[in-house]
Tab-separated table of C-alpha atoms and ligand atoms in Angstrom:
chain	number	residue	atom	x	y	z
A	58	MET	CA	0.000	0.000	0.000
A	59	ASP	CA	1.081	3.566	-0.735
A	60	ASN	CA	2.045	5.764	2.147
A	61	PRO	CA	-1.462	6.685	3.428
A	62	LEU	CA	-0.412	10.295	4.064
A	63	LYS	CA	0.786	10.661	0.479
A	64	ALA	CA	-2.413	9.038	-0.792
A	65	LEU	CA	-4.483	11.352	1.444
A	66	THR	CA	-2.652	14.403	0.106
A	67	ASP	CA	-3.302	13.288	-3.486
A	68	GLU	CA	-7.010	12.985	-2.733
A	69	LEU	CA	-7.065	16.398	-1.034
A	70	VAL	CA	-5.467	18.026	-4.062
A	71	ARG	CA	-8.246	16.614	-6.263
A	72	VAL	CA	-10.937	17.945	-3.917
A	73	HIS	CA	-9.110	21.272	-3.816
A	74	ASP	CA	-9.026	21.405	-7.611
A	75	LEU	CA	-12.747	20.661	-7.892
A	76	ALA	CA	-13.387	23.523	-5.468
A	77	ALA	CA	-11.048	25.752	-7.478
A	78	ILE	CA	-12.964	25.026	-10.705
A	79	HIS	CA	-16.155	25.964	-8.853
A	80	GLU	CA	-14.456	29.206	-7.730
A	81	LEU	CA	-13.415	29.932	-11.306
A	82	LEU	CA	-17.039	29.640	-12.449
A	83	ASP	CA	-18.094	32.002	-9.645
A	84	TRP	CA	-15.353	34.484	-10.570
A	85	ASP	CA	-16.490	34.387	-14.173
A	86	GLN	CA	-20.125	34.875	-13.128
A	87	GLN	CA	-19.180	38.042	-11.235
A	88	THR	CA	-16.902	39.485	-13.905
A	89	PHE	CA	-17.537	38.520	-17.517
A	90	MET	CA	-20.435	36.054	-17.817
A	91	PRO	CA	-23.361	37.344	-19.891
A	92	ARG	CA	-26.543	37.632	-17.861
A	93	ALA	CA	-28.351	34.957	-19.900
A	94	GLY	CA	-25.791	32.398	-18.746
A	95	ALA	CA	-27.190	32.398	-15.210
A	96	GLU	CA	-29.398	29.337	-15.441
A	97	ALA	CA	-26.744	27.098	-16.966
A	98	ARG	CA	-24.187	28.443	-14.500
A	99	ALA	CA	-26.432	27.566	-11.548
A	100	ARG	CA	-26.551	23.977	-12.840
A	101	GLN	CA	-22.791	23.829	-13.395
A	102	THR	CA	-21.861	25.169	-9.950
A	103	ALA	CA	-24.344	22.808	-8.276
A	104	LEU	CA	-22.722	19.882	-10.107
A	105	LEU	CA	-19.221	20.892	-9.010
A	106	ALA	CA	-20.266	21.558	-5.409
A	107	GLY	CA	-21.835	18.099	-5.323
A	108	LEU	CA	-18.772	16.405	-6.873
A	109	ALA	CA	-16.358	18.062	-4.420
A	110	HIS	CA	-18.613	17.196	-1.497
A	111	GLU	CA	-18.966	13.552	-2.550
A	112	ARG	CA	-15.252	13.170	-3.088
A	113	PHE	CA	-14.401	14.767	0.250
A	114	THR	CA	-16.897	12.657	2.195
A	115	SER	CA	-15.968	9.437	0.351
A	116	ASP	CA	-15.075	6.265	2.266
A	117	ARG	CA	-11.649	6.435	0.633
A	118	ILE	CA	-10.734	9.641	2.530
A	119	GLY	CA	-12.221	8.150	5.712
A	120	GLU	CA	-10.051	5.033	5.373
A	121	LEU	CA	-6.930	7.076	4.647
A	122	LEU	CA	-7.582	9.276	7.696
A	123	ASP	CA	-7.927	6.156	9.847
A	124	ALA	CA	-4.682	4.755	8.456
A	125	CYS	CA	-2.876	8.066	9.025
A	126	SER	CA	-4.037	8.398	12.597
A	127	ASN	CA	-2.219	5.121	13.394
A	128	MET	CA	1.057	6.497	12.010
A	129	ASP	CA	3.834	8.309	13.790
A	130	LEU	CA	3.109	11.846	12.576
A	131	SER	CA	5.178	15.022	12.636
A	132	ASP	CA	3.487	18.177	13.974
A	133	ASP	CA	2.686	19.376	10.461
A	134	GLU	CA	1.366	15.986	9.392
A	135	TRP	CA	-0.826	15.911	12.470
A	136	VAL	CA	-2.261	19.327	11.516
A	137	VAL	CA	-3.238	17.957	8.097
A	138	VAL	CA	-4.929	14.862	9.529
A	139	ASP	CA	-6.653	16.746	12.350
A	140	ARG	CA	-8.043	19.597	10.229
A	141	VAL	CA	-9.186	17.298	7.435
A	142	ALA	CA	-10.912	15.004	9.943
A	143	ARG	CA	-12.651	18.000	11.455
A	144	ASP	CA	-13.776	19.392	8.076
A	145	ARG	CA	-14.931	15.980	6.938
A	146	LYS	CA	-16.943	15.434	10.102
A	147	ARG	CA	-18.740	18.717	9.379
A	148	ALA	CA	-19.218	17.831	5.711
A	149	LEU	CA	-20.587	14.374	6.571
A	150	CYS	CA	-23.427	16.035	8.478
A	151	LEU	CA	-24.623	17.505	5.190
A	152	PRO	CA	-26.462	15.365	2.663
A	153	THR	CA	-25.222	15.911	-0.912
A	154	SER	CA	-28.774	16.920	-1.857
A	155	LEU	CA	-28.612	19.861	0.586
A	156	VAL	CA	-25.155	20.907	-0.686
A	157	GLU	CA	-26.376	20.853	-4.291
A	158	GLU	CA	-29.626	22.623	-3.455
A	159	LEU	CA	-27.715	25.386	-1.654
A	160	ALA	CA	-25.354	25.862	-4.598
A	161	ARG	CA	-28.250	25.911	-7.074
A	162	VAL	CA	-30.511	28.249	-5.073
A	163	THR	CA	-27.724	30.696	-4.171
A	164	SER	CA	-26.470	30.856	-7.743
A	165	GLU	CA	-30.027	31.712	-8.849
A	166	ALA	CA	-30.532	34.054	-5.876
A	167	HIS	CA	-27.448	36.020	-6.856
A	168	GLN	CA	-28.978	36.889	-10.213
A	169	VAL	CA	-32.341	37.727	-8.605
A	170	TRP	CA	-30.534	39.983	-6.136
A	171	VAL	CA	-28.788	41.858	-8.961
A	172	THR	CA	-32.186	42.567	-10.561
A	173	ALA	CA	-33.928	43.435	-7.267
A	174	ARG	CA	-31.120	45.731	-6.224
A	175	SER	CA	-31.115	47.718	-9.448
A	176	ALA	CA	-34.936	47.931	-9.302
A	177	LYS	CA	-34.694	48.979	-5.609
A	178	ARG	CA	-37.331	46.374	-4.797
A	179	PHE	CA	-36.876	43.963	-1.899
A	180	ASP	CA	-40.162	42.243	-2.755
A	181	LEU	CA	-38.511	40.757	-5.864
A	182	PHE	CA	-35.816	39.161	-3.692
A	183	GLU	CA	-37.961	38.146	-0.730
A	184	GLU	CA	-39.124	34.738	-1.908
A	185	ILE	CA	-35.726	33.384	-2.930
A	186	LEU	CA	-34.013	34.877	0.124
A	187	GLY	CA	-36.579	33.010	2.213
A	188	ARG	CA	-35.437	29.792	0.493
A	189	VAL	CA	-31.770	30.616	1.158
A	190	ILE	CA	-32.463	31.290	4.852
A	191	ASP	CA	-34.474	28.106	5.119
A	192	LEU	CA	-31.613	26.071	3.594
A	193	LYS	CA	-29.096	27.727	5.936
A	194	ARG	CA	-31.307	26.866	8.911
A	195	GLN	CA	-31.404	23.273	7.656
A	196	LYS	CA	-27.624	23.380	7.389
A	197	ALA	CA	-27.264	24.693	10.945
A	198	THR	CA	-29.511	21.917	12.232
A	199	ALA	CA	-27.572	19.279	10.285
A	200	VAL	CA	-24.177	20.499	11.535
A	201	GLY	CA	-25.390	21.121	15.087
A	202	TRP	CA	-24.048	23.473	17.740
A	203	PRO	CA	-22.657	23.094	21.249
A	204	ASP	CA	-25.015	22.595	24.212
A	205	GLY	CA	-26.324	25.919	25.434
A	206	GLY	CA	-25.132	27.558	22.214
A	207	HIS	CA	-27.002	29.303	19.409
A	208	PRO	CA	-27.941	27.822	15.996
A	209	TYR	CA	-25.919	30.673	14.458
A	210	ASP	CA	-22.798	29.093	16.003
A	211	ALA	CA	-23.112	26.265	13.487
A	212	LEU	CA	-22.805	28.721	10.589
A	213	LEU	CA	-20.118	30.896	12.185
A	214	ASP	CA	-17.903	27.868	12.631
A	215	GLY	CA	-17.777	27.399	8.865
A	216	TYR	CA	-16.040	30.776	8.441
A	217	GLU	CA	-14.305	31.391	11.746
A	218	PRO	CA	-13.555	28.054	13.393
A	219	GLY	CA	-14.361	28.150	17.098
A	220	ALA	CA	-16.203	31.515	17.040
A	221	THR	CA	-19.567	31.543	18.853
A	222	VAL	CA	-22.335	33.953	19.721
A	223	ALA	CA	-21.183	33.744	23.359
A	224	PHE	CA	-17.725	35.003	22.258
A	225	LEU	CA	-19.020	37.609	19.813
A	226	ASP	CA	-21.901	39.194	21.736
A	227	PRO	CA	-19.778	41.026	24.347
A	228	LEU	CA	-17.024	41.804	21.840
A	229	ILE	CA	-19.423	43.360	19.322
A	230	ARG	CA	-21.131	45.319	22.101
A	231	GLU	CA	-17.772	46.705	23.233
A	232	VAL	CA	-16.686	47.647	19.711
A	233	SER	CA	-20.079	49.254	19.037
A	234	ASP	CA	-19.860	51.311	22.237
A	235	GLU	CA	-16.322	52.456	21.423
A	236	SER	CA	-17.291	53.297	17.845
A	237	SER	CA	-20.334	55.275	18.996
A	238	LYS	CA	-18.185	57.269	21.432
A	239	ALA	CA	-15.628	58.011	18.721
A	240	LEU	CA	-18.374	58.972	16.284
A	241	GLN	CA	-19.939	61.382	18.745
A	242	ALA	CA	-16.583	63.030	19.439
A	243	VAL	CA	-15.689	63.369	15.753
A	244	MET	CA	-19.161	64.706	14.876
A	245	GLY	CA	-18.673	67.397	17.507
A	246	SER	CA	-15.363	68.502	15.970
A	247	SER	CA	-15.004	71.766	14.107
A	248	VAL	CA	-12.544	70.118	11.688
A	249	SER	CA	-14.298	69.194	8.464
A	250	PRO	CA	-12.506	67.251	5.759
A	251	ARG	CA	-12.783	68.517	2.193
A	252	THR	CA	-14.174	65.267	0.813
A	253	ASP	CA	-15.282	67.129	-2.353
A	254	ILE	CA	-11.677	66.899	-3.568
A	255	LEU	CA	-12.189	63.128	-3.939
A	256	ARG	CA	-15.176	63.719	-6.208
A	257	ARG	CA	-13.421	65.481	-9.055
A	258	GLY	CA	-12.997	63.922	-12.469
A	259	PHE	CA	-10.432	61.103	-12.291
A	260	SER	CA	-9.645	59.214	-15.482
A	261	VAL	CA	-10.468	55.545	-15.012
A	262	GLU	CA	-7.362	54.461	-16.992
A	263	LYS	CA	-5.162	56.496	-14.663
A	264	GLN	CA	-6.929	55.122	-11.605
A	265	GLU	CA	-6.202	51.622	-12.832
A	266	ALA	CA	-2.556	52.449	-13.547
A	267	PHE	CA	-2.150	53.873	-10.034
A	268	CYS	CA	-3.813	50.833	-8.429
A	269	ARG	CA	-1.471	48.503	-10.300
A	270	ARG	CA	1.548	50.511	-9.190
A	271	VAL	CA	0.554	50.323	-5.517
A	272	LEU	CA	-0.228	46.598	-5.762
A	273	ASP	CA	3.133	46.025	-7.374
A	274	ALA	CA	4.886	47.883	-4.542
A	275	MET	CA	2.940	45.804	-2.003
A	276	GLY	CA	4.513	42.757	-3.611
A	277	PHE	CA	1.430	41.428	-5.377
A	278	ASP	CA	2.780	39.198	-8.125
A	279	PHE	CA	1.022	39.926	-11.419
A	280	GLU	CA	2.653	36.840	-12.953
A	281	ALA	CA	0.536	34.867	-10.476
A	282	GLY	CA	-2.551	37.054	-10.384
A	283	ARG	CA	-4.844	39.515	-12.132
A	284	LEU	CA	-6.736	42.709	-11.391
A	285	ASP	CA	-10.155	43.058	-13.038
A	286	GLU	CA	-13.326	45.027	-12.486
A	287	SER	CA	-16.579	43.946	-10.809
A	288	ALA	CA	-19.620	45.577	-9.210
A	289	HIS	CA	-18.552	44.348	-5.776
A	290	PRO	CA	-14.759	44.091	-5.306
A	291	PHE	CA	-13.585	40.632	-4.268
A	292	THR	CA	-10.622	38.277	-4.327
A	293	THR	CA	-10.642	34.679	-5.327
A	294	SER	CA	-7.845	32.184	-5.613
A	295	PHE	CA	-7.560	28.904	-7.462
A	296	ASP	CA	-3.992	28.311	-6.325
A	297	PRO	CA	-1.261	30.599	-4.883
A	298	HIS	CA	-0.074	30.914	-8.498
A	299	ASP	CA	-3.432	32.201	-9.758
A	300	VAL	CA	-5.045	34.831	-7.549
A	301	ARG	CA	-7.749	37.117	-8.955
A	302	LEU	CA	-8.506	40.571	-7.556
A	303	THR	CA	-11.215	42.959	-8.627
A	304	THR	CA	-11.932	46.563	-7.845
A	305	ARG	CA	-14.376	49.106	-9.235
A	306	TYR	CA	-13.796	52.436	-10.914
A	307	HIS	CA	-15.909	55.568	-10.602
A	308	GLY	CA	-14.777	58.408	-12.860
A	309	ASP	CA	-15.976	60.943	-10.286
A	310	TYR	CA	-15.005	59.265	-7.013
A	311	LEU	CA	-11.397	58.265	-6.385
A	312	PRO	CA	-11.378	56.247	-3.120
A	313	ALA	CA	-13.532	53.341	-4.362
A	314	ALA	CA	-10.896	52.053	-6.782
A	315	ILE	CA	-7.785	52.771	-4.712
A	316	PHE	CA	-8.948	51.433	-1.373
A	317	GLY	CA	-10.809	48.603	-3.075
A	318	ALA	CA	-7.584	47.557	-4.811
A	319	ILE	CA	-5.419	47.889	-1.685
A	320	HIS	CA	-7.992	45.968	0.358
A	321	GLU	CA	-8.241	43.147	-2.161
A	322	GLY	CA	-4.465	43.290	-2.572
A	323	GLY	CA	-4.164	42.441	1.139
A	324	HIS	CA	-6.339	39.384	0.547
A	325	GLY	CA	-4.325	38.557	-2.561
A	326	LEU	CA	-0.990	38.688	-0.728
A	327	TYR	CA	-2.336	36.224	1.832
A	328	GLU	CA	-3.305	33.796	-0.948
A	329	GLN	CA	-0.023	34.220	-2.852
A	330	GLY	CA	1.906	33.898	0.409
A	331	LEU	CA	0.504	30.497	1.373
A	332	ASP	CA	2.953	27.642	1.768
A	333	LEU	CA	3.817	26.467	-1.762
A	334	ASP	CA	5.074	23.087	-0.546
A	335	HIS	CA	1.683	22.007	0.747
A	336	ILE	CA	-0.870	23.238	-1.795
A	337	GLY	CA	-4.247	21.553	-1.421
A	338	THR	CA	-3.787	20.734	2.266
A	339	PRO	CA	-4.697	22.691	5.418
A	340	LEU	CA	-1.026	23.734	5.741
A	341	SER	CA	-1.573	25.906	2.672
A	342	GLU	CA	-5.051	27.214	3.486
A	343	PRO	CA	-5.949	30.542	5.139
A	344	GLY	CA	-6.522	30.223	8.895
A	345	SER	CA	-9.977	31.797	8.937
A	346	LEU	CA	-11.985	34.502	7.217
A	347	GLY	CA	-11.313	36.854	10.128
A	348	LEU	CA	-7.594	36.385	9.546
A	349	HIS	CA	-8.146	36.926	5.832
A	350	GLU	CA	-9.961	40.178	6.498
A	351	SER	CA	-7.247	41.249	8.927
A	352	GLN	CA	-4.823	41.239	6.007
A	353	SER	CA	-7.041	43.335	3.746
A	354	ARG	CA	-8.003	45.807	6.455
A	355	LEU	CA	-4.442	46.161	7.654
A	356	TRP	CA	-3.290	47.172	4.187
A	357	GLU	CA	-6.349	49.257	3.381
A	358	ASN	CA	-6.623	51.191	6.635
A	359	GLN	CA	-3.712	50.823	9.018
A	360	ILE	CA	-1.327	51.400	6.098
A	361	GLY	CA	-3.373	52.750	3.172
A	362	ARG	CA	-5.027	55.581	5.077
A	363	SER	CA	-1.953	56.497	7.123
A	364	LEU	CA	0.077	59.666	6.727
A	365	PRO	CA	3.406	57.827	6.205
A	366	PHE	CA	1.870	55.888	3.290
A	367	TRP	CA	0.679	59.051	1.564
A	368	ARG	CA	3.958	60.863	2.178
A	369	PHE	CA	5.345	58.568	-0.483
A	370	TRP	CA	2.264	57.948	-2.601
A	371	TYR	CA	0.553	61.339	-2.701
A	372	PRO	CA	3.181	62.917	-4.996
A	373	VAL	CA	2.836	59.846	-7.236
A	374	LEU	CA	-0.945	60.264	-7.245
A	375	GLN	CA	-0.694	63.984	-8.019
A	376	GLU	CA	1.650	63.266	-10.877
A	377	THR	CA	-0.658	60.522	-12.196
A	378	PHE	CA	-3.639	62.868	-12.484
A	379	GLY	CA	-1.870	65.951	-13.829
A	380	ASP	CA	-3.523	69.100	-12.459
A	381	VAL	CA	-6.526	67.493	-10.810
A	382	LEU	CA	-5.034	67.507	-7.299
A	383	SER	CA	-2.341	70.160	-7.715
A	384	ASP	CA	-4.153	72.587	-5.363
A	385	VAL	CA	-4.652	70.001	-2.589
A	386	SER	CA	-2.031	69.558	0.144
A	387	LEU	CA	-0.930	66.187	1.489
A	388	GLU	CA	-2.552	66.985	4.830
A	389	ALA	CA	-5.874	67.927	3.237
A	390	PHE	CA	-5.844	64.760	1.134
A	391	HIS	CA	-4.982	62.599	4.142
A	392	LEU	CA	-7.810	64.127	6.162
A	393	ALA	CA	-10.229	63.627	3.246
A	394	VAL	CA	-9.485	59.902	2.943
A	395	ASN	CA	-10.146	59.665	6.679
A	396	GLY	CA	-13.469	61.485	6.434
A	397	VAL	CA	-15.973	60.272	9.023
A	398	ARG	CA	-19.695	60.527	8.442
A	399	PRO	CA	-22.575	58.187	9.243
A	400	SER	CA	-23.584	56.697	5.912
A	401	LEU	CA	-25.812	54.045	4.450
A	402	ILE	CA	-23.387	51.848	2.537
A	403	ARG	CA	-21.069	49.502	4.421
A	404	VAL	CA	-18.358	49.211	1.781
A	405	GLU	CA	-18.023	52.993	1.679
A	406	ALA	CA	-18.163	53.414	5.456
A	407	ASP	CA	-15.282	55.017	7.339
A	408	GLU	CA	-13.457	53.095	10.031
A	409	VAL	CA	-15.338	54.723	12.892
A	410	THR	CA	-18.777	53.637	11.689
A	411	TYR	CA	-17.826	50.457	9.789
A	412	ASN	CA	-18.241	48.063	12.682
A	413	LEU	CA	-21.675	49.518	13.466
A	414	HIS	CA	-22.770	48.340	10.024
A	415	ILE	CA	-21.558	44.873	10.953
A	416	ALA	CA	-23.377	44.975	14.279
A	417	VAL	CA	-26.654	45.660	12.400
A	418	ARG	CA	-26.165	42.636	10.151
A	419	TYR	CA	-25.038	40.408	13.018
A	420	GLU	CA	-28.213	41.028	15.051
A	421	LEU	CA	-30.447	40.500	12.009
A	422	GLU	CA	-28.704	37.285	10.946
A	423	LYS	CA	-28.938	35.811	14.420
A	424	ALA	CA	-32.665	36.568	14.497
A	425	LEU	CA	-33.235	35.117	11.005
A	426	ILE	CA	-31.421	31.903	11.823
A	427	ALA	CA	-33.112	31.548	15.215
A	428	GLY	CA	-36.479	31.996	13.458
A	429	ASP	CA	-37.215	35.163	15.440
A	430	LEU	CA	-37.405	37.410	12.373
A	431	ALA	CA	-39.445	36.760	9.217
A	432	VAL	CA	-37.766	37.572	5.889
A	433	GLY	CA	-40.700	39.842	4.993
A	434	ASP	CA	-39.973	42.005	8.046
A	435	LEU	CA	-36.310	42.380	7.173
A	436	PRO	CA	-36.346	45.793	5.394
A	437	GLU	CA	-38.129	47.501	8.267
A	438	ALA	CA	-35.911	45.797	10.887
A	439	TRP	CA	-32.853	46.868	8.883
A	440	ASN	CA	-33.983	50.487	8.625
A	441	GLU	CA	-34.793	50.709	12.330
A	442	ARG	CA	-31.445	49.318	13.413
A	443	MET	CA	-29.509	51.521	11.021
A	444	GLU	CA	-31.254	54.530	12.432
A	445	SER	CA	-30.620	53.611	16.054
A	446	LEU	CA	-26.999	52.409	15.652
A	447	VAL	CA	-25.555	54.404	12.754
A	448	GLY	CA	-27.961	57.338	12.852
A	449	VAL	CA	-29.136	57.207	9.232
A	450	ARG	CA	-32.221	55.641	7.663
A	451	PRO	CA	-32.191	54.331	4.074
A	452	GLU	CA	-34.837	55.656	1.754
A	453	SER	CA	-34.596	52.777	-0.666
A	454	ASP	CA	-33.924	49.063	-0.235
A	455	SER	CA	-30.897	49.196	-2.520
A	456	ASP	CA	-29.240	51.588	-0.039
A	457	GLY	CA	-30.485	49.382	2.768
A	458	VAL	CA	-31.177	45.688	3.037
A	459	LEU	CA	-30.286	44.945	-0.619
A	460	GLN	CA	-26.849	46.589	-0.626
A	461	ASP	CA	-24.668	43.565	0.075
A	462	VAL	CA	-24.181	40.500	-2.102
A	463	HIS	CA	-23.596	38.116	0.830
A	464	TRP	CA	-27.068	36.850	1.676
A	465	SER	CA	-27.837	36.114	-1.963
A	466	MET	CA	-24.777	33.859	-1.978
A	467	GLY	CA	-25.812	32.134	1.239
A	468	LEU	CA	-22.988	33.759	3.193
A	469	ILE	CA	-24.699	34.001	6.567
A	470	GLY	CA	-22.426	34.083	9.611
A	471	TYR	CA	-19.794	35.739	7.419
A	472	PHE	CA	-20.213	39.443	8.338
A	473	PRO	CA	-18.825	39.091	11.892
A	474	THR	CA	-15.508	37.996	10.359
A	475	TYR	CA	-15.166	41.542	8.964
A	476	LEU	CA	-15.344	42.969	12.471
A	477	LEU	CA	-12.915	40.355	13.770
A	478	GLY	CA	-10.639	41.241	10.858
A	479	ASN	CA	-10.598	44.872	11.988
A	480	LEU	CA	-9.667	43.827	15.528
A	481	TYR	CA	-6.957	41.391	14.415
A	482	ALA	CA	-5.594	43.991	11.969
A	483	ALA	CA	-5.217	46.544	14.758
A	484	GLN	CA	-3.347	44.003	16.889
A	485	PHE	CA	-1.096	42.926	14.018
A	486	ALA	CA	-0.294	46.559	13.216
A	487	VAL	CA	0.834	47.222	16.788
A	488	ALA	CA	3.048	44.123	16.660
A	489	ALA	CA	4.474	45.002	13.231
A	490	ARG	CA	5.372	48.475	14.430
A	491	GLU	CA	7.174	46.939	17.426
A	492	GLN	CA	8.951	44.227	15.475
A	493	ILE	CA	9.926	45.970	12.211
A	494	THR	CA	12.574	48.625	12.852
A	495	ASP	CA	11.779	52.142	11.612
A	496	PHE	CA	8.377	50.931	10.518
A	497	ASP	CA	6.808	54.308	9.709
A	498	ASP	CA	9.975	55.567	8.013
A	499	ARG	CA	9.987	52.526	5.760
A	500	ILE	CA	6.346	53.065	4.765
A	501	ALA	CA	7.051	56.766	4.148
A	502	ALA	CA	9.966	55.782	1.900
A	503	GLY	CA	7.696	53.547	-0.186
A	504	ASP	CA	9.006	50.295	1.317
A	505	LEU	CA	5.947	48.057	1.608
A	506	MET	CA	7.882	44.820	1.151
A	507	SER	CA	9.196	44.735	4.728
A	508	LEU	CA	5.645	44.503	5.974
A	509	ARG	CA	4.715	41.935	3.346
A	510	GLU	CA	7.625	39.723	4.405
A	511	TRP	CA	6.728	40.071	8.071
A	512	LEU	CA	3.093	39.131	7.363
A	513	ARG	CA	4.191	36.281	5.132
A	514	ASN	CA	6.238	34.732	7.912
A	515	GLN	CA	3.933	35.531	10.799
A	516	VAL	CA	0.569	34.841	9.174
A	517	HIS	CA	0.476	33.658	5.539
A	518	ARG	CA	2.888	30.721	5.795
A	519	GLN	CA	1.208	29.450	8.963
A	520	GLY	CA	-1.781	28.100	7.027
A	521	ARG	CA	-4.195	26.431	9.416
A	522	ARG	CA	-1.595	25.411	11.958
A	523	TYR	CA	-3.346	27.637	14.525
A	524	GLU	CA	-6.922	28.762	15.017
A	525	ALA	CA	-7.275	32.537	14.685
A	526	PRO	CA	-7.231	33.366	18.432
A	527	GLN	CA	-4.066	31.273	18.939
A	528	LEU	CA	-2.317	32.808	15.960
A	529	VAL	CA	-3.212	36.340	17.054
A	530	GLU	CA	-1.846	35.624	20.524
A	531	ARG	CA	1.275	33.997	19.093
A	532	VAL	CA	2.060	37.006	16.882
A	533	THR	CA	0.944	39.822	19.177
A	534	GLY	CA	1.422	38.346	22.655
A	535	ARG	CA	-2.232	38.892	23.533
A	536	PRO	CA	-5.515	37.106	22.795
A	537	PRO	CA	-7.967	38.863	20.451
A	538	SER	CA	-9.765	41.796	22.044
A	539	ALA	CA	-11.154	45.226	21.167
A	540	GLU	CA	-8.314	47.007	22.964
A	541	SER	CA	-5.894	47.658	20.090
A	542	PHE	CA	-8.705	48.699	17.780
A	543	SER	CA	-10.087	51.162	20.337
A	544	GLY	CA	-6.580	52.555	20.848
A	545	TYR	CA	-6.130	52.832	17.097
A	546	LEU	CA	-9.363	54.838	16.671
A	547	LYS	CA	-8.137	57.253	19.342
A	548	GLU	CA	-4.663	57.597	17.810
A	549	ARG	CA	-5.831	58.005	14.226
A	550	PHE	CA	-8.982	60.112	14.573
A	551	GLY	CA	-8.277	62.020	17.798
A	552	PRO	CA	-5.451	64.204	16.388
A	553	LEU	CA	-7.015	64.425	12.908
A	554	TYR	CA	-10.221	65.884	14.301
A	555	ASP	CA	-8.627	67.537	17.326
A	556	VAL	CA	-10.882	65.695	19.770
A	557	THR	CA	-10.544	63.233	22.661
A	558	TRP	CA	-12.971	60.722	24.104
B	885	ZN	ZN1	-12.241	41.816	2.453
């Protein structure tokens, strides 16, 4: 018999490749696929999801795992066997019919959402969203959750292993309270950023050229990746050698493209930085979605909205756009990209209000999954919570409950990982500043590679050797908490707006 570990790895690579083909179809659907292709695409993705699921839950993988667990394993080998056994146990709870139905319904729901959103009509989306929620509730029941836990825990675990409502509730409350305090202080400031300077005419070709230049400096390898355009920026990866980023360009609004590209670039560096010797196994998989988001948010905000970053890049930006920004100082530009204002759209939200948007979605998702909130009541519940937490009320569903793609894709339990990403990012940034000598000077000199190398060693190459809380503690010396993020809000926005809280 072959070495069972080698045979297991071969099987895992095949499952990984089936999943990658599925991802490629999804990427195509969100970038280039003609609208009429939706029905066939729903069928194709359902087929691939089913094939990957069947292969992963096959007796063959079960037998190989049993054989491996009787071997004398190194630490890394043990990680592979343990994580695969854990994933397989979860997958075995799900009948193939449910996996296929979820893939089919969410593929269809995505297209319905696109139509409903542009028509600003939730009623068009309501029926199919109800089916998605129902399937996700079935999934939660099939997977199960710990005694005394919440059905939402079952879904969370799929994105952020080990995260629970009991862990998140107090954390999200604390972050919301801190964000509200910061927001109140900043709103009371007499400093007002000139955000109009970001709404001038910016050639889309030049925006793209600038984005590519920054990504290149960050160390994103264009030989092993692409940058394209989509309605909702995202990153997908089929292999560390083929990582796809998207951003979006508005000819009259500069930040969307730049911060979209830097954000997705952070995700892309994580994927390109995974361990090349173990592709297809948990040693070469991201640790969690929260960790993934920590990479994007660290680059986008901790670095991309910092003064040292723009000391180097603002002259480049000015030069790129000719006269468009010639009358705007570095300081005015830096303040503008850190503009704070309660707003309706999460992806355009500033860092002070961003987590409040997540808190709204978190409460609603928990209620939907627990069966405490009917899908038909969602728009009103959304509007009420936005008004009480963020202080603004949407006038149309497309600026409210229909704004995000996630629910149409069945991504429920996913939003909290964005908030965790912000917290992890703040902790990683503190550690990077302590561990990389002359950190700010390097950033101000255009050196982004030192940070990329540090992240590669500390985070990317670790794969799934540690769960997120362990990895955060290992890198930063402290378990995940809201402390660094709260400190960061004070340090960044206090001086900019000349306020304290
Ligand atoms: Zn992201």
